[in-house]
Coordinates of C-alpha atoms in Angstrom, one line a residue:
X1 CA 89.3 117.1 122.9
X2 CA 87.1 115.0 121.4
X3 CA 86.8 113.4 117.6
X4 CA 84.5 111.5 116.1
X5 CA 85.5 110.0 113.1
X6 CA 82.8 108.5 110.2
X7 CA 83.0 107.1 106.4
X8 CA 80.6 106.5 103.6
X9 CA 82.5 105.2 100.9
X10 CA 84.7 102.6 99.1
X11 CA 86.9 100.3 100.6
X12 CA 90.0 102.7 100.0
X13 CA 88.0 105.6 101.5
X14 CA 87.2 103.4 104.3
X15 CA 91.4 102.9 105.1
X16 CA 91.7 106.7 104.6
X17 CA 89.0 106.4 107.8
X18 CA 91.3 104.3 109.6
X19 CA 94.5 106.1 109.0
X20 CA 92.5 109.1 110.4
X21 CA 91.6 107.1 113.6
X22 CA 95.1 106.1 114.1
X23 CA 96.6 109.2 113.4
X24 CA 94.4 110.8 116.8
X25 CA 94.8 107.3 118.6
X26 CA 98.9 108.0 117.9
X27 CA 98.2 111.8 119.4
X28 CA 96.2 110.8 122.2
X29 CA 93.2 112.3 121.3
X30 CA 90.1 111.2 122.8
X31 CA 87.6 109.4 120.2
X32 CA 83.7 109.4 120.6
X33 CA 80.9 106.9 119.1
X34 CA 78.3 110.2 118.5
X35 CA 78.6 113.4 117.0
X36 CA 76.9 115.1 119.3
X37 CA 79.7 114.3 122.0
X38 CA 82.7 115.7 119.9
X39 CA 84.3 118.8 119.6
X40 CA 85.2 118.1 116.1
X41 CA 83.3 115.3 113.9
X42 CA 85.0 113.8 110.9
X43 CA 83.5 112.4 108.1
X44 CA 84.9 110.9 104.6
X45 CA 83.0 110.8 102.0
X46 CA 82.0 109.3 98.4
X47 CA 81.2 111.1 95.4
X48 CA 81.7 108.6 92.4
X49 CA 78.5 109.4 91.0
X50 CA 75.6 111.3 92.0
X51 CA 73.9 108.8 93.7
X52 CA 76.6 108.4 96.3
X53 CA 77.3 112.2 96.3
X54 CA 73.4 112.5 97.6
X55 CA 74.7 110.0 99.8
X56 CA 77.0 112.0 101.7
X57 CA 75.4 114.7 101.4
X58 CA 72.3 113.3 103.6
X59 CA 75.3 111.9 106.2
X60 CA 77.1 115.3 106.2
X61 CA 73.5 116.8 107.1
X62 CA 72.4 113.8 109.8
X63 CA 75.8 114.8 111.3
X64 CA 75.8 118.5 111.4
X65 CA 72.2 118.0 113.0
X66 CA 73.6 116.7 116.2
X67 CA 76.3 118.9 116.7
X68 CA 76.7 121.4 119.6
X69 CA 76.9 125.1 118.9
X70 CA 80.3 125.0 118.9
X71 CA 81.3 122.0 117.4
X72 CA 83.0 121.8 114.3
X73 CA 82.7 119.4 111.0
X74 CA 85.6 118.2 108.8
X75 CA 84.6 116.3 105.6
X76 CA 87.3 114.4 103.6
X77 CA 87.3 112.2 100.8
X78 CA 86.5 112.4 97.3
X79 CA 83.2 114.8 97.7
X80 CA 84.7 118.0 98.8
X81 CA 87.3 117.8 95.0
X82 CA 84.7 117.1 92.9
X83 CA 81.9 118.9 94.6
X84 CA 83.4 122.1 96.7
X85 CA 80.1 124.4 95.8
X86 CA 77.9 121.9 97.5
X87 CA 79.8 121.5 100.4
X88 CA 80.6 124.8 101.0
X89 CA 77.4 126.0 101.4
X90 CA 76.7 123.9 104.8
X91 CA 80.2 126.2 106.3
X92 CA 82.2 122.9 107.4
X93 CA 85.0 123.9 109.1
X94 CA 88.1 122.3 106.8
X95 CA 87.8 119.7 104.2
X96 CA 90.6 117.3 102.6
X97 CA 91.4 114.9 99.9
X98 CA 92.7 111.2 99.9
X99 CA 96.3 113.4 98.2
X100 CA 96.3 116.5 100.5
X101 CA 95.5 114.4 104.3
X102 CA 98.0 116.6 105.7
X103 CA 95.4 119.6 106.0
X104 CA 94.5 117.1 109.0
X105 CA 98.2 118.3 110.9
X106 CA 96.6 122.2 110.8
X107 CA 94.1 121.5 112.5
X108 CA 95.2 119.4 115.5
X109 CA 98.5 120.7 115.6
X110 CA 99.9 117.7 117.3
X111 CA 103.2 115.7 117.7
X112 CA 102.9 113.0 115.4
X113 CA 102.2 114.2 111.5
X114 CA 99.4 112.3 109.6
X115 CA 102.5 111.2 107.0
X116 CA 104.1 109.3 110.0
X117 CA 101.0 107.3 110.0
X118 CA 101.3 103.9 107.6
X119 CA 98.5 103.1 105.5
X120 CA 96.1 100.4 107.5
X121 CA 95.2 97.1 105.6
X122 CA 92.2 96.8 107.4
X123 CA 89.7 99.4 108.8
X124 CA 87.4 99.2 111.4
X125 CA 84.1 99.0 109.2
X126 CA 85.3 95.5 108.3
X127 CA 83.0 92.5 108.4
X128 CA 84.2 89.9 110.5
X129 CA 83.7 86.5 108.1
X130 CA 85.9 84.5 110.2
X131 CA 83.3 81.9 111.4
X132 CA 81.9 81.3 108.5
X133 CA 81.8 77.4 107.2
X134 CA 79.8 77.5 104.1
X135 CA 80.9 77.3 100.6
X136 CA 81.0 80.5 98.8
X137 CA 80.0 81.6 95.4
X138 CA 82.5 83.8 93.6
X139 CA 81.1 87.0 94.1
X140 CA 81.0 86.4 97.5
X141 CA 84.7 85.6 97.7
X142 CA 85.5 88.2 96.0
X143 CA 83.3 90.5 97.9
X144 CA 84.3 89.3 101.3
X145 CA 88.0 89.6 100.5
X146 CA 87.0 93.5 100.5
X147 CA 86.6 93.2 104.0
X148 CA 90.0 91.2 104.4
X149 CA 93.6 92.2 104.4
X150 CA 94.2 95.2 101.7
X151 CA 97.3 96.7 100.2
X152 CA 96.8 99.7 98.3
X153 CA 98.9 99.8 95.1
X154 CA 98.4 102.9 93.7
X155 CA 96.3 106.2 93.4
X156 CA 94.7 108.0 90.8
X157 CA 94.8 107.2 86.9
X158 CA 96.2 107.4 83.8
X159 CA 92.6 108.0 81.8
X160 CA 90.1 110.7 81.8
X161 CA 86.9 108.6 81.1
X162 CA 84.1 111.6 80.4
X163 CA 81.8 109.9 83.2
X164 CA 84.3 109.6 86.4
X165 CA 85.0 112.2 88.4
X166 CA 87.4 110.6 90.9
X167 CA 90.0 112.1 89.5
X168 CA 89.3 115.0 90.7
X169 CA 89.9 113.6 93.9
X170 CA 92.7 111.6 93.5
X171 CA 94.7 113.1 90.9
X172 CA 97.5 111.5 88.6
X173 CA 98.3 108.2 89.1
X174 CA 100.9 107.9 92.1
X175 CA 102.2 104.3 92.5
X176 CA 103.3 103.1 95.8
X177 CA 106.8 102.0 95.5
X178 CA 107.2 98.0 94.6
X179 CA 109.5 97.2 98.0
X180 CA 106.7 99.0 100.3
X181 CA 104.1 96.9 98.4
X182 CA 106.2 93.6 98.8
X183 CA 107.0 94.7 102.7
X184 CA 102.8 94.6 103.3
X185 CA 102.4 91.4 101.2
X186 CA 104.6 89.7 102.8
X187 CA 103.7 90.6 106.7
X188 CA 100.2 89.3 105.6
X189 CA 101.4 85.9 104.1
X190 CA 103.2 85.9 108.0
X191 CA 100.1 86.4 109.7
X192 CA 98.7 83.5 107.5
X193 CA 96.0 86.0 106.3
X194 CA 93.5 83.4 104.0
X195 CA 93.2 87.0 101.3
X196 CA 95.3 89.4 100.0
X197 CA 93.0 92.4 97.8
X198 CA 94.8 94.5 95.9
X199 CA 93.3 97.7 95.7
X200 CA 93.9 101.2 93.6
X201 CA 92.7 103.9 91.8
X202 CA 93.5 101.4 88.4
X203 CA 95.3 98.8 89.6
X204 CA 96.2 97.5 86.1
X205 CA 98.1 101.2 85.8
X206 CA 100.3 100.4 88.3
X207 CA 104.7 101.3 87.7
X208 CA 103.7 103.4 84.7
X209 CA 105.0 106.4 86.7
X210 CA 107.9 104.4 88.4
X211 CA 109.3 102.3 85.5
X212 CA 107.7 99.1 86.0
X213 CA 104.6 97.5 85.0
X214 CA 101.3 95.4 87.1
X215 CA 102.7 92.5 85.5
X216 CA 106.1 92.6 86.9
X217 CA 104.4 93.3 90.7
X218 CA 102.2 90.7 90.6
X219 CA 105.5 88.3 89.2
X220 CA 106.9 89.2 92.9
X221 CA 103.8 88.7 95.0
X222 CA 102.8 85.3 93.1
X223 CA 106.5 83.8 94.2
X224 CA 106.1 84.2 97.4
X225 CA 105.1 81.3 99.2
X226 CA 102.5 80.7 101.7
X227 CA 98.8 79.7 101.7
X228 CA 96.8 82.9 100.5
X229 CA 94.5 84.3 98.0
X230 CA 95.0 86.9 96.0
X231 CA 92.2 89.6 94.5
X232 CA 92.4 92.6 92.5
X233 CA 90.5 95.4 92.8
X234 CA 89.4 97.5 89.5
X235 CA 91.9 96.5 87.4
X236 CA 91.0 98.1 83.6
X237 CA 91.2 95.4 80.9
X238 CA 93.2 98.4 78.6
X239 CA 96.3 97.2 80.0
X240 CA 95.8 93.4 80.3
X241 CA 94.9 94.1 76.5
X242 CA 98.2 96.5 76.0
X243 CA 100.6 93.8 77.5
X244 CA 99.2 90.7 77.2
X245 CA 102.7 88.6 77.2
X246 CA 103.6 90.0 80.5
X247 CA 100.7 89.1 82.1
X248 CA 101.0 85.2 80.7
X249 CA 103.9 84.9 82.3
X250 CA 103.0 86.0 85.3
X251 CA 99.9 84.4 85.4
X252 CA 101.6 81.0 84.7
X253 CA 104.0 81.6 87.6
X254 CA 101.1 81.3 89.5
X255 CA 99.8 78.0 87.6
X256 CA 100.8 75.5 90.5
X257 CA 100.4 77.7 93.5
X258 CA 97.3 79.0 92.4
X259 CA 97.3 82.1 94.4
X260 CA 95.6 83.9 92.1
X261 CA 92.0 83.7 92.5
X262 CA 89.6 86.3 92.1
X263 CA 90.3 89.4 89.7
X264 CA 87.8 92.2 88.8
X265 CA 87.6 94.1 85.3
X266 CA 85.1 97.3 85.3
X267 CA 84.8 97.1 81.2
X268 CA 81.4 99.0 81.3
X269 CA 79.9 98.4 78.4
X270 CA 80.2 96.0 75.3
X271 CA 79.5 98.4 72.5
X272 CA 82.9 100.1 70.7
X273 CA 80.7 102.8 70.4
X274 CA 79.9 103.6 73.7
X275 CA 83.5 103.2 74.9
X276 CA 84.5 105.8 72.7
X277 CA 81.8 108.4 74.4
X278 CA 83.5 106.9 77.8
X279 CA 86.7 107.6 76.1
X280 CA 87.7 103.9 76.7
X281 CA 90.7 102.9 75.2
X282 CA 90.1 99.6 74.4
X283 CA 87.7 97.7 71.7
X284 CA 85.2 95.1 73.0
X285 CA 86.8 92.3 71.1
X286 CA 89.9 92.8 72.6
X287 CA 88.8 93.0 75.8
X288 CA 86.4 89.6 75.4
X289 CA 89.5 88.0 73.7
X290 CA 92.1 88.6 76.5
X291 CA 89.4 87.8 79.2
X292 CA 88.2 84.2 77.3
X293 CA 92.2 83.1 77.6
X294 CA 92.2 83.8 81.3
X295 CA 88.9 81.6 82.0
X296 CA 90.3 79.2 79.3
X297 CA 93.7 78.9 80.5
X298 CA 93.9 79.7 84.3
X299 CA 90.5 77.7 85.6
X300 CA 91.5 78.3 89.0
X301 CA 91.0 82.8 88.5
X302 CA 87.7 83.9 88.6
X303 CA 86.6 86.7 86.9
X304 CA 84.2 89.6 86.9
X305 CA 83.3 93.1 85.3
X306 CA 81.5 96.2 86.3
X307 CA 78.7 97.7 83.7
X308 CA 77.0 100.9 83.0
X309 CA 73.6 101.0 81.4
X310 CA 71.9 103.8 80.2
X311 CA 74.9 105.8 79.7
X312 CA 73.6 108.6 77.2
X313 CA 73.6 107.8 73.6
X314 CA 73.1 104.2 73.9
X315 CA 71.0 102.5 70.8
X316 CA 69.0 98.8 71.8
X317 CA 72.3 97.8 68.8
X318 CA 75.1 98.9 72.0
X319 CA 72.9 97.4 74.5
X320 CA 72.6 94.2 72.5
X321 CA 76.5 94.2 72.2
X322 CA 76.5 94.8 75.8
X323 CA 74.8 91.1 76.2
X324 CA 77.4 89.9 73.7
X325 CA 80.1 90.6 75.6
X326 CA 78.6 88.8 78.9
X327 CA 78.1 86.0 76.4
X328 CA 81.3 85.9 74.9
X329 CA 82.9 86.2 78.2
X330 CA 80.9 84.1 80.8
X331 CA 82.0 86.4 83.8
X332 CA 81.9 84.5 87.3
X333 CA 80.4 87.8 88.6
X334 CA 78.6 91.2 87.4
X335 CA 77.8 94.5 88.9
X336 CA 75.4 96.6 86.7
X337 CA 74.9 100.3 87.3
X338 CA 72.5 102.7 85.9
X339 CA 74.4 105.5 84.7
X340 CA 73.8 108.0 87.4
X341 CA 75.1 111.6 85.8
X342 CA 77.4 114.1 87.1
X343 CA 76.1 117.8 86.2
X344 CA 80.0 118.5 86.0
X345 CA 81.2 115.5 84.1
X346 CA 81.9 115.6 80.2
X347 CA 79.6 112.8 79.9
X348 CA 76.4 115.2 81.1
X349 CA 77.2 117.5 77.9
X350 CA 76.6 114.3 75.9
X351 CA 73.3 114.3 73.8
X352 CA 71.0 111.4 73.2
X353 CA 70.3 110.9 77.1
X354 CA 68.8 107.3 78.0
X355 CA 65.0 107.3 79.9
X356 CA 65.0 105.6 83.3
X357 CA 61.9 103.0 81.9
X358 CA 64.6 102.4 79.3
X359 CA 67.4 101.7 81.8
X360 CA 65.3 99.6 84.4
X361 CA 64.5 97.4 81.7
X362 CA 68.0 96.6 80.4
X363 CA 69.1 96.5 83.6
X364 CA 65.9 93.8 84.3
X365 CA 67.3 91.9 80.7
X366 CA 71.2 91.4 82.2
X367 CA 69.5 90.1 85.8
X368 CA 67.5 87.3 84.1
X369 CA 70.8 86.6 81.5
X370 CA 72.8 86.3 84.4

């Protein structure tokens, strides 16, 4: 039998790849580099907006194009949750979500389970950076250490903002249990890995659902000694705001070490009103206060922020408080998004919808800020 096995998507969607690949590696199934060589191709994909739903739509197609007559085509990932009309009407053969891989196990009825199979911290669409000399900027730190040694932390969410559909995917928020965490960490500060990302569905949600808190995880990683960076993956300020204390301390564990060195806060937008539509729970002056102590108090920890402009209902007044908060803040780095809209979310029943001329040009104003 042959598999081929392919991923458009995240970085954790990318591991889901790998675990894939290792689970036929561990069963001694045969893996191809082309579709059109496999009895069964595997692709998982992205659907986080509809941009990257498109996306995998256009490599779902590209794929079943090459296929042979009786080939078959399994799609995982976050598109067949969110989107199962859509990919239903191409007939794949099975589909699967990052919660439910074990549909995987019906299909090749094999020896080993696709639960015996650990969760890789590296996956083979990795950039190899190793040889590189030059001095780096912080995005690109932050950004290569996506393609370094990951742990993830946690899936799903606590939060139901009105324009992600991930959830859907994902589900509840399911935290990986702290020794299992500390087990990974550890083997990586062994194999004198230079950066340690630590990735989830909202990391900052982490031990809500186990009776412990992000704080007191990243306490225990911080101790451990070793020569390392560490980097945090989506990590919403709602619960830096919530328990600021906890975070001090564990923060100033870190403040000889300095392990700590690149963390990333998708806030989205500066305007209170805005979050609200998002359902956000956090106000912008909260968030700009708790992120001006870290910058002011931990120099060594840089720190960025995901946006969304456009999202519907927003006035020139939200946008301007949107600059405000890049101001107030001084971010070391800064993704901007137009809002690109679900026909499913609760954010497309929202009125007041924002023009694309209107959107390229905000988006234009935040490049030249920045």
């Amino acid at each position: 039998m042959n598999v081929y096995v392919d991923c458009i998507g995240c970085e954790q969607r990318q591991l889901d790849a790998q675990r894939v690949t290792d689970y036929l590696k561990a069963n001694r199934i045969n893996l191809v580099d082309d579709p059109a060589k496999s009895d069964y191709s595997i692709l998982v994909t992205c659907a986080v907006d509809r941009t990257s739903e498109d996306a995998s739509i256009v490599r779902m197609e590209s794929i079943l194009s090459k296929l042979r007559p009786t080939s078959r085509l399994v799609v995982g990932g976050c598109l067949p949750s969110i989107s199962p009309e859509r990919v239903a009407r191409y007939g794949v053969y099975a589909t699967f979500s990052p919660r439910n891989m074990d549909t995987l196990d019906k299909i090749f009825h094999n020896g080993v389970s696709i639960t015996e199979i650990e969760d890789p911290n590296k996956s083979m669409f990795d950039r190899d950076y190793s040889g590189s000399a030059k001095e780096l900027s912080p995005r690109e730190e932050y950004d290569q250490a996506k393609f370094g040694y990951k742990i993830v932390i946690d899936q799903g969410c606590l939060l139901n903002c009105t324009f992600c559909k991930i959830k859907d995917a994902t589900g509840r928020l399911q935290s990986v249990p702290l020794d299992a965490i500390v087990s990974q960490f550890r083997r990586a500060v062994g194999q004198e890995e230079p950066t340690i990302m630590l990735m989830g569905g909202d990391t900052g949600a982490y031990g809500y659902d186990i009776g412990t808190r992000f704080h007191n995880l990243l306490e225990t990683l911080l101790a451990i000694p070793g020569n390392y960076k560490v980097f945090i993956h989506d990590f919403n300020v709602n619960w830096l705001i919530r328990d600021e204390p906890g975070y001090t301390k564990a923060f100033s564990t870190d403040s000889e070490s300095k392990h700590l060195r690149g963390l990333n806060f998708p806030i989205q937008s500066g305007s209170d009103q805005i979050l609200k539509l998002m359902k956000r729970p956090h106000k912008a002056a909260d968030a700009i206060s708790s992120l001006r102590k870290i910058k002011q108090e931990y120099s060594h920890i840089t720190v960025g922020t995901h946006l969304i402009v456009g999202f519907p209902g927003e006035t020139e007044e939200d946008f301007k408080s949107t600059l405000k908060l890049l101001e107030g803040v001084d971010f070391d780095f800064v993704s901007c998004f137009p809002y690109s809209e679900h026909e499913t979310a609760r954010s497309a029943l929202l009125p007041d919808k924002v023009d694309k001329d209107t959107i390229d040009a905000r988006l234009d104003k935040i490049s030249r800020l920045l």
